[in-house]
Structures are given as C-alpha cells and as structure tokens.
PDB file of C-alpha atoms in Angstrom:
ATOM      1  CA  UNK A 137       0.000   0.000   0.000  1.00  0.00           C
ATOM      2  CA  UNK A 138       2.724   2.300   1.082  1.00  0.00           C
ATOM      3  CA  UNK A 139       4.319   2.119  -2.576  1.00  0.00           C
ATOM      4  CA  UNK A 140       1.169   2.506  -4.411  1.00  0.00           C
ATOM      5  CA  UNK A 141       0.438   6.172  -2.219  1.00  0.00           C
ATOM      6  CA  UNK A 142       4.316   7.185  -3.207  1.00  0.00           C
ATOM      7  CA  UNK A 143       3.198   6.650  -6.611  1.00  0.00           C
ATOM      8  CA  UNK A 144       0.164   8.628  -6.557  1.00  0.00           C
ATOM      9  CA  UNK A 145       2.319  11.440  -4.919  1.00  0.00           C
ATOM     10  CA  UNK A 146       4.883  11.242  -7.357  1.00  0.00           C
ATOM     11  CA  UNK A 147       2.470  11.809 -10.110  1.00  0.00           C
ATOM     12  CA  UNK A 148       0.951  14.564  -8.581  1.00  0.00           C
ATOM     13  CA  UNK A 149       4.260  16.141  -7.366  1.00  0.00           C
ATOM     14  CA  UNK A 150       5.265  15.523 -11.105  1.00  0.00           C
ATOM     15  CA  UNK A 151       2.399  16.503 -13.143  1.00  0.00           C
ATOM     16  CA  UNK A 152       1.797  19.761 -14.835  1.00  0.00           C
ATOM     17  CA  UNK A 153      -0.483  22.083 -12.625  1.00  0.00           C
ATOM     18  CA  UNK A 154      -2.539  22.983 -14.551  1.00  0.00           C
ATOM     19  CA  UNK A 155      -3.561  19.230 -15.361  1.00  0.00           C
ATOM     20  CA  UNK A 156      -3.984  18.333 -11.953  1.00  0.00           C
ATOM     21  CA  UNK A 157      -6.418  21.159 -11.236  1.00  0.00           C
ATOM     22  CA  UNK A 158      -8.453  20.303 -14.693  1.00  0.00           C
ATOM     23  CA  UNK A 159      -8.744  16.503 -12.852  1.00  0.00           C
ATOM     24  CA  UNK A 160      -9.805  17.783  -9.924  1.00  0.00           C
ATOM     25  CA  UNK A 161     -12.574  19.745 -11.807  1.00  0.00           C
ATOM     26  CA  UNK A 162     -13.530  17.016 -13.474  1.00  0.00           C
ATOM     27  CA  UNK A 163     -13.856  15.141 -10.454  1.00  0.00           C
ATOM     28  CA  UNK A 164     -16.658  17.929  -9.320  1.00  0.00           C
ATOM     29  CA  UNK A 165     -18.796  16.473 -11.874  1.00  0.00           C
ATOM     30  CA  UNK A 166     -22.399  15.345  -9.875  1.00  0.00           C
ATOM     31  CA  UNK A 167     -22.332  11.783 -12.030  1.00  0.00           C
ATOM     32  CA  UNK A 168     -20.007  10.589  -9.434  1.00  0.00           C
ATOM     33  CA  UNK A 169     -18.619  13.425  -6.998  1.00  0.00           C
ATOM     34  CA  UNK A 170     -14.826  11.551  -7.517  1.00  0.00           C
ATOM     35  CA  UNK A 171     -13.378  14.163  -5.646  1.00  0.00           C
ATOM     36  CA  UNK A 172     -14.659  12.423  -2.215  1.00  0.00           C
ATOM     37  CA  UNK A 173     -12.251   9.485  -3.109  1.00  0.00           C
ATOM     38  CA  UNK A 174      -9.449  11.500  -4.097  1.00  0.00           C
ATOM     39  CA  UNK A 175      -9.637  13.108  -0.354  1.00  0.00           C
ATOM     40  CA  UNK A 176     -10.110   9.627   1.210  1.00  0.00           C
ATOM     41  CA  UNK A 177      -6.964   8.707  -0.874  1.00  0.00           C
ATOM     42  CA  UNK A 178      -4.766  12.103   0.414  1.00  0.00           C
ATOM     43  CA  UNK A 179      -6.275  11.270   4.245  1.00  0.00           C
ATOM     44  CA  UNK A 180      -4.942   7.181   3.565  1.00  0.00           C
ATOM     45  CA  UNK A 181      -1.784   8.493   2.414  1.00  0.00           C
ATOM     46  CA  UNK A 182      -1.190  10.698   5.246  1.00  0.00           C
ATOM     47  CA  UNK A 183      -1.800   8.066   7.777  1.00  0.00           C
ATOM     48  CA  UNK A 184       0.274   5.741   5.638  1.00  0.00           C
ATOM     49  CA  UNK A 185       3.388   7.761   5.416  1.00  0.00           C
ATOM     50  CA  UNK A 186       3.970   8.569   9.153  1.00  0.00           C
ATOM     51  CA  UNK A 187       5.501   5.127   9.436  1.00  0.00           C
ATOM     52  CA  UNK A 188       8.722   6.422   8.385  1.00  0.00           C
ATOM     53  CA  UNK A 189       9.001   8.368  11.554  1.00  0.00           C
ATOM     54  CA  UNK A 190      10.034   4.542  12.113  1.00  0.00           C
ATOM     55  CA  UNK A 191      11.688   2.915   9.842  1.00  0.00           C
ATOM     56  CA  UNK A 192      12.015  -0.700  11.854  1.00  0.00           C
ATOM     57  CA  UNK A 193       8.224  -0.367  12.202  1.00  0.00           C
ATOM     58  CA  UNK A 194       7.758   0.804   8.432  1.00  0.00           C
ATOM     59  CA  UNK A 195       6.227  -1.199   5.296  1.00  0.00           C
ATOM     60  CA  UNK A 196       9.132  -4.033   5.337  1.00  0.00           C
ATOM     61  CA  UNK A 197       9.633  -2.399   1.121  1.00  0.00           C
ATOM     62  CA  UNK A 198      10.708   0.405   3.087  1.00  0.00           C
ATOM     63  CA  UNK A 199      13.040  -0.714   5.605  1.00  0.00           C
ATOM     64  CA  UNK A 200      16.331  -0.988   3.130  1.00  0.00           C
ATOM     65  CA  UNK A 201      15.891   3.245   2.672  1.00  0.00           C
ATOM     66  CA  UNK A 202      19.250   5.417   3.788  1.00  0.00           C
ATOM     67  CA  UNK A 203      19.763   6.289   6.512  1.00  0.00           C
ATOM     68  CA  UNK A 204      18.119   9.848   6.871  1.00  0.00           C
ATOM     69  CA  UNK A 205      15.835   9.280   3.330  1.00  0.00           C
ATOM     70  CA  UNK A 206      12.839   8.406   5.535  1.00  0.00           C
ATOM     71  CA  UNK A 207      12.401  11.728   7.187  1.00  0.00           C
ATOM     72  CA  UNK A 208      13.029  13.060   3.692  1.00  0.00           C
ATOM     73  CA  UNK A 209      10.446  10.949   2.059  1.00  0.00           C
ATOM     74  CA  UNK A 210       7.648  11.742   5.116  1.00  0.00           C
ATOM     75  CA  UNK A 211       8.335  15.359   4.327  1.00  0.00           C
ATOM     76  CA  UNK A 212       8.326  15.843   0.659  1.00  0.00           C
ATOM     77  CA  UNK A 213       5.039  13.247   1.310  1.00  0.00           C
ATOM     78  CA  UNK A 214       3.075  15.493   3.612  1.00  0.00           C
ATOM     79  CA  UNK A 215       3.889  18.859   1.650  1.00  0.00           C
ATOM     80  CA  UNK A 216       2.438  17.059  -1.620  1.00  0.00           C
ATOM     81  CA  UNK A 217      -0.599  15.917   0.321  1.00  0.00           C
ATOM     82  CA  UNK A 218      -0.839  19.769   1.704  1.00  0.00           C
ATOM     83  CA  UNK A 219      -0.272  21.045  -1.960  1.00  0.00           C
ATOM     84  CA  UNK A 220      -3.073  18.588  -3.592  1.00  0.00           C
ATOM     85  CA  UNK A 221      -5.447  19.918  -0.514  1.00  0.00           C
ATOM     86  CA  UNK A 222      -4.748  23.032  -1.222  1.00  0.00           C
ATOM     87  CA  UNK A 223      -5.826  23.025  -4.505  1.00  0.00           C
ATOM     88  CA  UNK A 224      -8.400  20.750  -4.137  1.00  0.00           C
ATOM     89  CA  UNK A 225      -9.874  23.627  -1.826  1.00  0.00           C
ATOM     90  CA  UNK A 226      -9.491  26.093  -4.722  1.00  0.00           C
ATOM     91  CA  UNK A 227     -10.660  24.108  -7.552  1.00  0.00           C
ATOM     92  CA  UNK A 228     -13.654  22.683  -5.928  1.00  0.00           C
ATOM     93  CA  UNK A 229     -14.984  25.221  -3.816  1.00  0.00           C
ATOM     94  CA  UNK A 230     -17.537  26.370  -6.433  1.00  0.00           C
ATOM     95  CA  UNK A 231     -18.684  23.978  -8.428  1.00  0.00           C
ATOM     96  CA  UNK A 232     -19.079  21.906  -5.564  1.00  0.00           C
ATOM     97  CA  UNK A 233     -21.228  24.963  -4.018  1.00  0.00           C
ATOM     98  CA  UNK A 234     -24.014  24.177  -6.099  1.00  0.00           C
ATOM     99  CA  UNK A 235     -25.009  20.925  -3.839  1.00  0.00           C
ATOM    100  CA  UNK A 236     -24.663  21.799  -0.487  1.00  0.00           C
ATOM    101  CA  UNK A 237     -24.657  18.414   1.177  1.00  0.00           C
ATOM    102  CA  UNK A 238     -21.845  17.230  -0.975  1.00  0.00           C
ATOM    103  CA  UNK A 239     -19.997  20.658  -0.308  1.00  0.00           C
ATOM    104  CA  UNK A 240     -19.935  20.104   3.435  1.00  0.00           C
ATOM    105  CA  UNK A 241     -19.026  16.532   2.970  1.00  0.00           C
ATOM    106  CA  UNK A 242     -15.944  17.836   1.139  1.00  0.00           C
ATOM    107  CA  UNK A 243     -15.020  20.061   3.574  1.00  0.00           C
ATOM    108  CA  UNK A 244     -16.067  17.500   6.851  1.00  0.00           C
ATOM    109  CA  UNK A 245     -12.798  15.310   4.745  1.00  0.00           C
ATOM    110  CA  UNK A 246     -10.194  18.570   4.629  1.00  0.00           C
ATOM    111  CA  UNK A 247     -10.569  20.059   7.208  1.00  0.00           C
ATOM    112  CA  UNK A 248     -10.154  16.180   8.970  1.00  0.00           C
ATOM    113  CA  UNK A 249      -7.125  15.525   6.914  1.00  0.00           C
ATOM    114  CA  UNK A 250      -5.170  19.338   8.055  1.00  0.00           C
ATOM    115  CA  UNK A 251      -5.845  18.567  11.095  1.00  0.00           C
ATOM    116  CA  UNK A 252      -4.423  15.484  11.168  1.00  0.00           C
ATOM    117  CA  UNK A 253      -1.379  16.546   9.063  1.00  0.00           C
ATOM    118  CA  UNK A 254      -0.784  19.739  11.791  1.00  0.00           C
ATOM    119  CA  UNK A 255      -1.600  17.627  14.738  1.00  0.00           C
ATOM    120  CA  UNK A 256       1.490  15.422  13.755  1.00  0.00           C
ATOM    121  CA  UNK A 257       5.049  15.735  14.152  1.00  0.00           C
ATOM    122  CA  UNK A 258       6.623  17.604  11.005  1.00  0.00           C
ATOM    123  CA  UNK A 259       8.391  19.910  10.000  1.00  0.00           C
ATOM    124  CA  UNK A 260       7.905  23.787   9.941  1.00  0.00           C
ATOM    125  CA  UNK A 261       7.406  23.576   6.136  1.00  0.00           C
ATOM    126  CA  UNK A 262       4.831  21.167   6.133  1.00  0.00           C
ATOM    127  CA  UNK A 263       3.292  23.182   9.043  1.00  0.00           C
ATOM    128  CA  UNK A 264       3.197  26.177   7.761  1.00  0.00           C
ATOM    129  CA  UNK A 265       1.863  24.552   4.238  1.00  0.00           C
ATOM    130  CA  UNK A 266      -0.884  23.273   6.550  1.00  0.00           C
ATOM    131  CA  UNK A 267      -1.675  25.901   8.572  1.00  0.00           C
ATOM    132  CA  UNK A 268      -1.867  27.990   4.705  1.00  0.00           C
ATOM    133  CA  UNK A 269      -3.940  25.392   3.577  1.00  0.00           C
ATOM    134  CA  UNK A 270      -6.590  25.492   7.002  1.00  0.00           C
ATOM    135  CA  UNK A 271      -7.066  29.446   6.764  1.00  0.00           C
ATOM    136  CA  UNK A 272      -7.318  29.423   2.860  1.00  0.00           C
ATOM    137  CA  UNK A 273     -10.299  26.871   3.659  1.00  0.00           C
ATOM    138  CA  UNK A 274     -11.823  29.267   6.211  1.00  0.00           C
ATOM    139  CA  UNK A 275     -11.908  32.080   4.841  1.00  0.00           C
ATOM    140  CA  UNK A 276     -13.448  30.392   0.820  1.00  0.00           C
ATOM    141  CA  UNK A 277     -16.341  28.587   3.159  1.00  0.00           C
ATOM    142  CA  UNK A 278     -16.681  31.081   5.882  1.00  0.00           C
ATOM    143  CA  UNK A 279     -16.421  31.080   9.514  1.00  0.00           C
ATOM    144  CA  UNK A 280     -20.059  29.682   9.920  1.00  0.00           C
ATOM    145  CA  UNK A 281     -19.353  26.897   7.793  1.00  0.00           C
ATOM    146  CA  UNK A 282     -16.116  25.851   9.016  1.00  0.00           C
ATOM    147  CA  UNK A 283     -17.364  25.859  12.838  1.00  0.00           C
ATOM    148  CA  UNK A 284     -20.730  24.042  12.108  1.00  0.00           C
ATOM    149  CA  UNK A 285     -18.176  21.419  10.343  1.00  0.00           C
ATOM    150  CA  UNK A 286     -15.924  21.245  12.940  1.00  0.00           C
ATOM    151  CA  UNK A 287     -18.208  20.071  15.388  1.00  0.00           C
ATOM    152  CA  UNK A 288     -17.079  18.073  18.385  1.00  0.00           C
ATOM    153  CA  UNK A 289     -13.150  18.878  16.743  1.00  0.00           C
ATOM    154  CA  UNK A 290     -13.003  22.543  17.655  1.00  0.00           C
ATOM    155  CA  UNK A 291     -11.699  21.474  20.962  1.00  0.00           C
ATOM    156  CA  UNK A 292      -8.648  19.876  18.990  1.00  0.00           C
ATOM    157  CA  UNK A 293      -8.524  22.244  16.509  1.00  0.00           C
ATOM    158  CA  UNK A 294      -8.098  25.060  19.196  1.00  0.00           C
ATOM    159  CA  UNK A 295      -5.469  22.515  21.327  1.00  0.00           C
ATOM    160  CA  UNK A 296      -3.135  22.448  17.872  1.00  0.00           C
ATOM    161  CA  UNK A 297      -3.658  25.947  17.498  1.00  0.00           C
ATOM    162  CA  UNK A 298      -2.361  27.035  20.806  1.00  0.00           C
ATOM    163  CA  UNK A 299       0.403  24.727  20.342  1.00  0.00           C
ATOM    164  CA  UNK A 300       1.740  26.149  16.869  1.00  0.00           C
ATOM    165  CA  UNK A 301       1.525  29.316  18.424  1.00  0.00           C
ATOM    166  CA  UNK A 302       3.974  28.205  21.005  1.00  0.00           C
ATOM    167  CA  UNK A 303       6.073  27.203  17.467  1.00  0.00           C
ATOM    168  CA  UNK A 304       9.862  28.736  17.634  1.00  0.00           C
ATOM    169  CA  UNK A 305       9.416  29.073  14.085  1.00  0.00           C
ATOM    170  CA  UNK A 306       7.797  32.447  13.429  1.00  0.00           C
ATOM    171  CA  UNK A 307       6.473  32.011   9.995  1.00  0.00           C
ATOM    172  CA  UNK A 308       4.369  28.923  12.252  1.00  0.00           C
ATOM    173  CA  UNK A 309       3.789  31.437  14.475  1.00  0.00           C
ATOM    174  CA  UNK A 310       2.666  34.065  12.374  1.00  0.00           C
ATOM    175  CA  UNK A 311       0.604  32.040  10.345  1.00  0.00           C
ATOM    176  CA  UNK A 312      -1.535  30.509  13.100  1.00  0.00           C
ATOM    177  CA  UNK A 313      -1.825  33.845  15.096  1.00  0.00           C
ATOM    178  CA  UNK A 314      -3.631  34.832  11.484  1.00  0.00           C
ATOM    179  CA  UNK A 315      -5.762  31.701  11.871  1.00  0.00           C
ATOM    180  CA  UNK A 316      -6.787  32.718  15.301  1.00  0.00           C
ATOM    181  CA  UNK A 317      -7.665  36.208  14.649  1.00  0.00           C
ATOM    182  CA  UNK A 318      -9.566  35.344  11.412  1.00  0.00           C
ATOM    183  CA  UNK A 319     -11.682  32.990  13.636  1.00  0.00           C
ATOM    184  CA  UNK A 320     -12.534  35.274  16.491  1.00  0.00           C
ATOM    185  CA  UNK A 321     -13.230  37.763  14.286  1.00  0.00           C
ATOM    186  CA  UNK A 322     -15.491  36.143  11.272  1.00  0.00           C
ATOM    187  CA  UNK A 323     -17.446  34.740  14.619  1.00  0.00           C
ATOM    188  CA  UNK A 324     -17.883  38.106  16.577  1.00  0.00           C
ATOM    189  CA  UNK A 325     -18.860  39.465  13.152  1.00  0.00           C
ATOM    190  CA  UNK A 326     -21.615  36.843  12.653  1.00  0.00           C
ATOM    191  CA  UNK A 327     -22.827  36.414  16.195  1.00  0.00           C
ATOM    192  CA  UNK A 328     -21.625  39.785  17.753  1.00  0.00           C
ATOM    193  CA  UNK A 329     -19.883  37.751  20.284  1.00  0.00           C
ATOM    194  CA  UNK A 330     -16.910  35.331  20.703  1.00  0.00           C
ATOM    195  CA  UNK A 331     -17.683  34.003  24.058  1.00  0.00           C
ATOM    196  CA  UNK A 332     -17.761  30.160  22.905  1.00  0.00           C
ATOM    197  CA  UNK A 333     -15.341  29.722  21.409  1.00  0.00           C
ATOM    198  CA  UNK A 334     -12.608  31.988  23.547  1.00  0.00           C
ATOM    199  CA  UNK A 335     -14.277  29.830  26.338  1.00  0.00           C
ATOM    200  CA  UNK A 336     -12.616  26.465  24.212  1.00  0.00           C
ATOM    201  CA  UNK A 337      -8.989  27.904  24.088  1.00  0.00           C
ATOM    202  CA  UNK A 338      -9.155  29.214  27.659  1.00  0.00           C
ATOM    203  CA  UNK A 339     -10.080  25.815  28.908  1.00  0.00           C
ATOM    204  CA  UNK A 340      -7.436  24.757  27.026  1.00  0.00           C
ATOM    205  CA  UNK A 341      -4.307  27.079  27.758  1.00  0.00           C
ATOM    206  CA  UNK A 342      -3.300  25.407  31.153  1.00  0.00           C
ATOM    207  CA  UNK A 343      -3.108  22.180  29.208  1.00  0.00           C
ATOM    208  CA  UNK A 344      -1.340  23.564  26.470  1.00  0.00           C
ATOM    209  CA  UNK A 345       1.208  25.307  28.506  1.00  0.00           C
ATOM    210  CA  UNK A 346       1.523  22.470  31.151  1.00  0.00           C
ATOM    211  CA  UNK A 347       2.659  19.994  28.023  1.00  0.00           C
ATOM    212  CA  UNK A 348       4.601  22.539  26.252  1.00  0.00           C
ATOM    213  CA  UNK A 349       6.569  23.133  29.514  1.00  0.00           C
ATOM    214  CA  UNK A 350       6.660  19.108  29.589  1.00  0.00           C
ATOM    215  CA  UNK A 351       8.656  18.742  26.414  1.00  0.00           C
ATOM    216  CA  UNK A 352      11.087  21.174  27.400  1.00  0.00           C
ATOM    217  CA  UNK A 353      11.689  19.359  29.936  1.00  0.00           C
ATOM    218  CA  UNK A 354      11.830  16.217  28.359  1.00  0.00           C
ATOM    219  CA  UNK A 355      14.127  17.438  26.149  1.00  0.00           C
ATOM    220  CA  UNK A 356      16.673  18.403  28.977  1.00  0.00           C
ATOM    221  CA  UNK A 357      16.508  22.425  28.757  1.00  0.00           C
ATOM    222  CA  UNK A 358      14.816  23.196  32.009  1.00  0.00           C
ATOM    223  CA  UNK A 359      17.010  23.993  34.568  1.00  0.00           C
ATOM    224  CA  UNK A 360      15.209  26.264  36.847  1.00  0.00           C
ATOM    225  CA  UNK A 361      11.454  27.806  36.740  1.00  0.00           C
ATOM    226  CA  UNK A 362      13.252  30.304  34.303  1.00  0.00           C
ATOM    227  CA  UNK A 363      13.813  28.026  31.885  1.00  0.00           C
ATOM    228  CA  UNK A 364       9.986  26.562  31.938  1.00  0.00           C
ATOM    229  CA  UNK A 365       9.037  30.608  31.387  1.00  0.00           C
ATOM    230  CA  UNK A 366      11.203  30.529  28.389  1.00  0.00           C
ATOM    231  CA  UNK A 367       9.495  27.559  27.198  1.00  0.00           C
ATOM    232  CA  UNK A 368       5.607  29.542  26.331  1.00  0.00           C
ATOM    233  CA  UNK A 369       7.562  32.610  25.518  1.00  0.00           C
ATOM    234  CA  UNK A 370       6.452  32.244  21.803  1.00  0.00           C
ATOM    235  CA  UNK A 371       3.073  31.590  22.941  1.00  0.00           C
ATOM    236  CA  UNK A 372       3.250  34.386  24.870  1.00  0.00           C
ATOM    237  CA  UNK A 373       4.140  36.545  21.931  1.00  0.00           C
ATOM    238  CA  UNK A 374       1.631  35.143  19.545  1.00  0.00           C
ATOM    239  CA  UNK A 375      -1.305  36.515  21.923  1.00  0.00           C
ATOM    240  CA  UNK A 376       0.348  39.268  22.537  1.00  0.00           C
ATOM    241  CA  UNK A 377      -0.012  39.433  18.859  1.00  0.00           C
ATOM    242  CA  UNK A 378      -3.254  38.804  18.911  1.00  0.00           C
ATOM    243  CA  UNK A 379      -4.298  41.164  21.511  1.00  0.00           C
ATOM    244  CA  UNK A 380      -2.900  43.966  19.193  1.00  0.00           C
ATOM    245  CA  UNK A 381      -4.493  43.185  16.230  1.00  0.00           C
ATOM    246  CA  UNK A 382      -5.426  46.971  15.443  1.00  0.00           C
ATOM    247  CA  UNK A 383      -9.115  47.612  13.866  1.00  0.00           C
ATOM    248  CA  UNK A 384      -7.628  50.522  11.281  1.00  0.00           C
ATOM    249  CA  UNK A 385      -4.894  48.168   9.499  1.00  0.00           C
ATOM    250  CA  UNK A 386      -6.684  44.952   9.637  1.00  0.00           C
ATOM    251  CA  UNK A 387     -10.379  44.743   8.296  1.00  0.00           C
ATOM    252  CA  UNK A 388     -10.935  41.300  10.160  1.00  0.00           C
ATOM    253  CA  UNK A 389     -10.874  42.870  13.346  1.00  0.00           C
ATOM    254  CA  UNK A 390     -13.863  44.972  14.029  1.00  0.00           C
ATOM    255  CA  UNK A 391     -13.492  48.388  16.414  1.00  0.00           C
ATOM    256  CA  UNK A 392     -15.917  46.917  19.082  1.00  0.00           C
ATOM    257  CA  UNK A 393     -14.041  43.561  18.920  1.00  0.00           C
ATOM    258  CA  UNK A 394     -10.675  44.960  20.038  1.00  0.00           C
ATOM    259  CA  UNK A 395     -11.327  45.184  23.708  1.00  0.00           C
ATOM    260  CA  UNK A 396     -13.149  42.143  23.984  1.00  0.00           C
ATOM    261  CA  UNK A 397     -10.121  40.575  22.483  1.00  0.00           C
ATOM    262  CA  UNK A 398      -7.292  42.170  24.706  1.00  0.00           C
ATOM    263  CA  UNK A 399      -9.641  40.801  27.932  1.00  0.00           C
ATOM    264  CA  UNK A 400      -9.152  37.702  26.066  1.00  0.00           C
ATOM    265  CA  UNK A 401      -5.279  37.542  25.379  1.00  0.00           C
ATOM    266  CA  UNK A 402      -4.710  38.733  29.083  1.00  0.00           C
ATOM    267  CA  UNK A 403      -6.958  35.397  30.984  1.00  0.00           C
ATOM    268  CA  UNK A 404      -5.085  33.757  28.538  1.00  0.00           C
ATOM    269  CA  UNK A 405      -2.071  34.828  29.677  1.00  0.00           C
ATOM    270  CA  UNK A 406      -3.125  34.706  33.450  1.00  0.00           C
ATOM    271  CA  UNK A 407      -3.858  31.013  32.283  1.00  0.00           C
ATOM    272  CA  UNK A 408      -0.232  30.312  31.821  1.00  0.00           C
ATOM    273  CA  UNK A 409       0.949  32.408  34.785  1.00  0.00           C
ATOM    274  CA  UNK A 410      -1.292  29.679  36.930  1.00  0.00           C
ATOM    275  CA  UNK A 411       0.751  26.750  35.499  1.00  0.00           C
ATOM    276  CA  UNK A 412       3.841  28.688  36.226  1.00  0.00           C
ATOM    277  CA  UNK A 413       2.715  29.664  39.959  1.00  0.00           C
ATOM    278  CA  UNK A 414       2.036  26.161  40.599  1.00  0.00           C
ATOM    279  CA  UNK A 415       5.243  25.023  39.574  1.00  0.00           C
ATOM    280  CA  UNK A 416       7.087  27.594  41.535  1.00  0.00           C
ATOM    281  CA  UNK A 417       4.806  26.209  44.993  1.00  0.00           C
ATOM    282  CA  UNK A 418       6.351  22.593  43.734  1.00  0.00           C
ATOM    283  CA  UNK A 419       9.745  23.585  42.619  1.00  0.00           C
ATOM    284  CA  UNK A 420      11.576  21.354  44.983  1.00  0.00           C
ATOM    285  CA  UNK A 421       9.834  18.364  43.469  1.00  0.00           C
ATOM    286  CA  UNK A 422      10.167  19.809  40.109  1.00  0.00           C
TER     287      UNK A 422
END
C-alpha cells in the first residue's frame, strides 16, 4: 500500500499544474462526486506515510531506505498531500457549491485531513503549508461553515492551534496567530460575540502550557522555573499578537471587537501564569 500512495504522490508532485487542477474539476462532476475518493486517498496516504518516523516499524519495502531518506520521504510526502489539498480547496470550492450536502461533505474530509497533518510531528514547512492550507479553507467557506463542520473537533482544533503558536518558528507562528484572529473575528462578526469559542482555548491554555513546559523538559533544557518561562515565551508573543491586532490596518478585526479581544489575550495569559505559579509552589519536586 505504502508504494502505491508514493506513486500517486509522485504523479501529482510531477504533473503539470494545470492538469492536476483540470482533474480535480472534473472530479466535481455530480455523475459521481470523484473528488470524495481522491480526499479519502490524500487522508490514507497521510496516515500511511507517518511510518517512516520509524523505519524498523515501516512497510518491510521500506526498511532498506538510507539512513536519513525516511524523514526526507515523510516530508516531501506530507507537503504534496498539503499542496493537492490546497488546490483541491481552490478548484472545488464552487462547483461543488451548487449541492450543499456534498460541499460540506468535502469540507467534513479537509478540514479532517489538516488537522491530522498539523496535529502530527513535522516539520515547519509542512506546518506552515498546513496551517496555509486550514485558513485558505476558512476564509473560501466562511467562519459559519467551518465551525458548524468542525463540530465536536473545535476542541482539537483550538489545542493544535495554541500549540503552533507556542512554534519557535515564526512564519508557524505568524501564520496561526492569522488563523486565530480570522476565527474570532469572522465569529464576533456573525454572532456579535466570541464568548464560545474563547471559552474552548481558555479551557485549554493550562493544558497547552503544562505539556509545552513538559517537552522542554523532556528534552533536557529546564534547569530552573526560568527556563519553563522561556518555554511559552512564543506563545506568549503570539497573543500578545493577537491582543494587538489593530481595527484601522486589519479589516478582520472589528473596532468593538478589540477590547473584547485584549480581555481575552490577558486570561489567557493569566492562564499560563497559573501553570507557572504552581510550579514555583512545587519547585523542589520539580
């Protein structure tokens, strides 16, 4: 199986463009809606390929690779399946907008298949190609759309936004702080309120921040409570970002929404100053 998906990205890595996006037109077509098997295929394929994280646990045709080609191969992998999404998104968004049901089934497979790509381990590329793929899909369906669809997920979907935030890559960074203030504001611009959903990633920043400071930790850089502050700094900085989102240069951002979101940015911030308190009252079995 793994050898058959490397073929199909090959071919689509290797195609012309422009004949890849006339397929996935064609696929549109209401005889047989193809383009729901083509994002079952991309979804396989992305579960597929994250077994050469391991290559002792990878497809046994795989397990004669250099060493160092597997984390090659996983990430040239995920940014084709991030590219074909992509432009799946942009070549299907309309004519498949003409039968509702099998638009939201569309989008009910991407947005399930980003979030599973940026809820992996990979690298800042594919991340970012992700992330650029996940707002490009909110803002061509809207934020209505994309938070009926993400249902019961929104939980995760906040949980690996909080945590790209916290990315030391700032193009990550940047990228998902746009995510985040495209979302707040398309909802308080539809429901004149944000309350909900800022209620999902403030439940979620203590967790976020607790397992951030975890890794660090794991990873042998924490030396004293310092250290663990260093650790959410780029979170930190990302809702600082947030928080100053200014109403006259950015036309997602309404006037009345600005306030609302600096009260927002700040109990998130108190949220991580909790997890940071508590760690300092249980330093000495830190």
């Amino acid at each position: 199986r793994c050898l058959w998906l490397l073929c199909l990205m090959y071919i689509i890595q290797e195609s012309p463009e422009a004949l890849v996006r006339e397929t996935l037109r064609s696929y549109c077509h209401p005889d047989s809606f193809l383009i729901h098997r083509f994002i079952r295929l991309l979804r396989l394929s992305s579960s597929t390929f994250q077994y050469f994280i391991d290559q002792e646990t990878s497809s046994p045709g795989l397990n004669m690779l250099p060493q160092g080609m597997s984390s090659w191969l996983m990430q040239e992998s995920f940014n084709t399946i991030c590219a074909a999404t992509n432009m799946v998104v942009d070549e299907c968004a309309n004519p498949m907008s003409a039968y509702p049901r099998e638009q939201k089934k569309m989008i009910q497979s991407v947005l399930d298949l980003l979030l599973h790509v940026l809820a992996a381990p990979q690298s800042s590329v594919t991340h970012l190609r992700a992330l650029g793929g996940s707002l490009q899909s909110l803002m061509k369906f809207g934020v209505d759309l994309f938070i009926e669809i993400a249902g019961d997920s929104l939980q995760h979907w906040a949980r690996v936004l909080l945590t790209l935030m916290n990315s030391v890559s700032l193009s990550v960074r940047s990228i998902a702080t746009d995510f985040v203030v495209s979302l707040l504001g398309g909802i308080f611009d539809l429901h004149g309120n944000i309350d909900d959903v800022a209620l999902v990633f403030l439940t979620l920043i203590p967790e976020v921040a607790a397992r951030e400071m975890a890794l660090y930790g794991v990873a042998g850089l924490v030396k004293s409570v310092e250290d663990l502050e260093t650790s959410v700094w780029p979170l930190r900085r990302a809702l600082a970002d947030v928080e100053e989102a200014n109403p006259l240069d950015d036309d997602r951002v309404d006037p009345q929404l600005s306030p609302i979101l600096s009260v927002f940015c700040r109990a998130c911030q108190a949220g991580i100053d909790g997890v940071l308190i508590e760690l300092r009252l249980l330093e000495d079995r830190c």
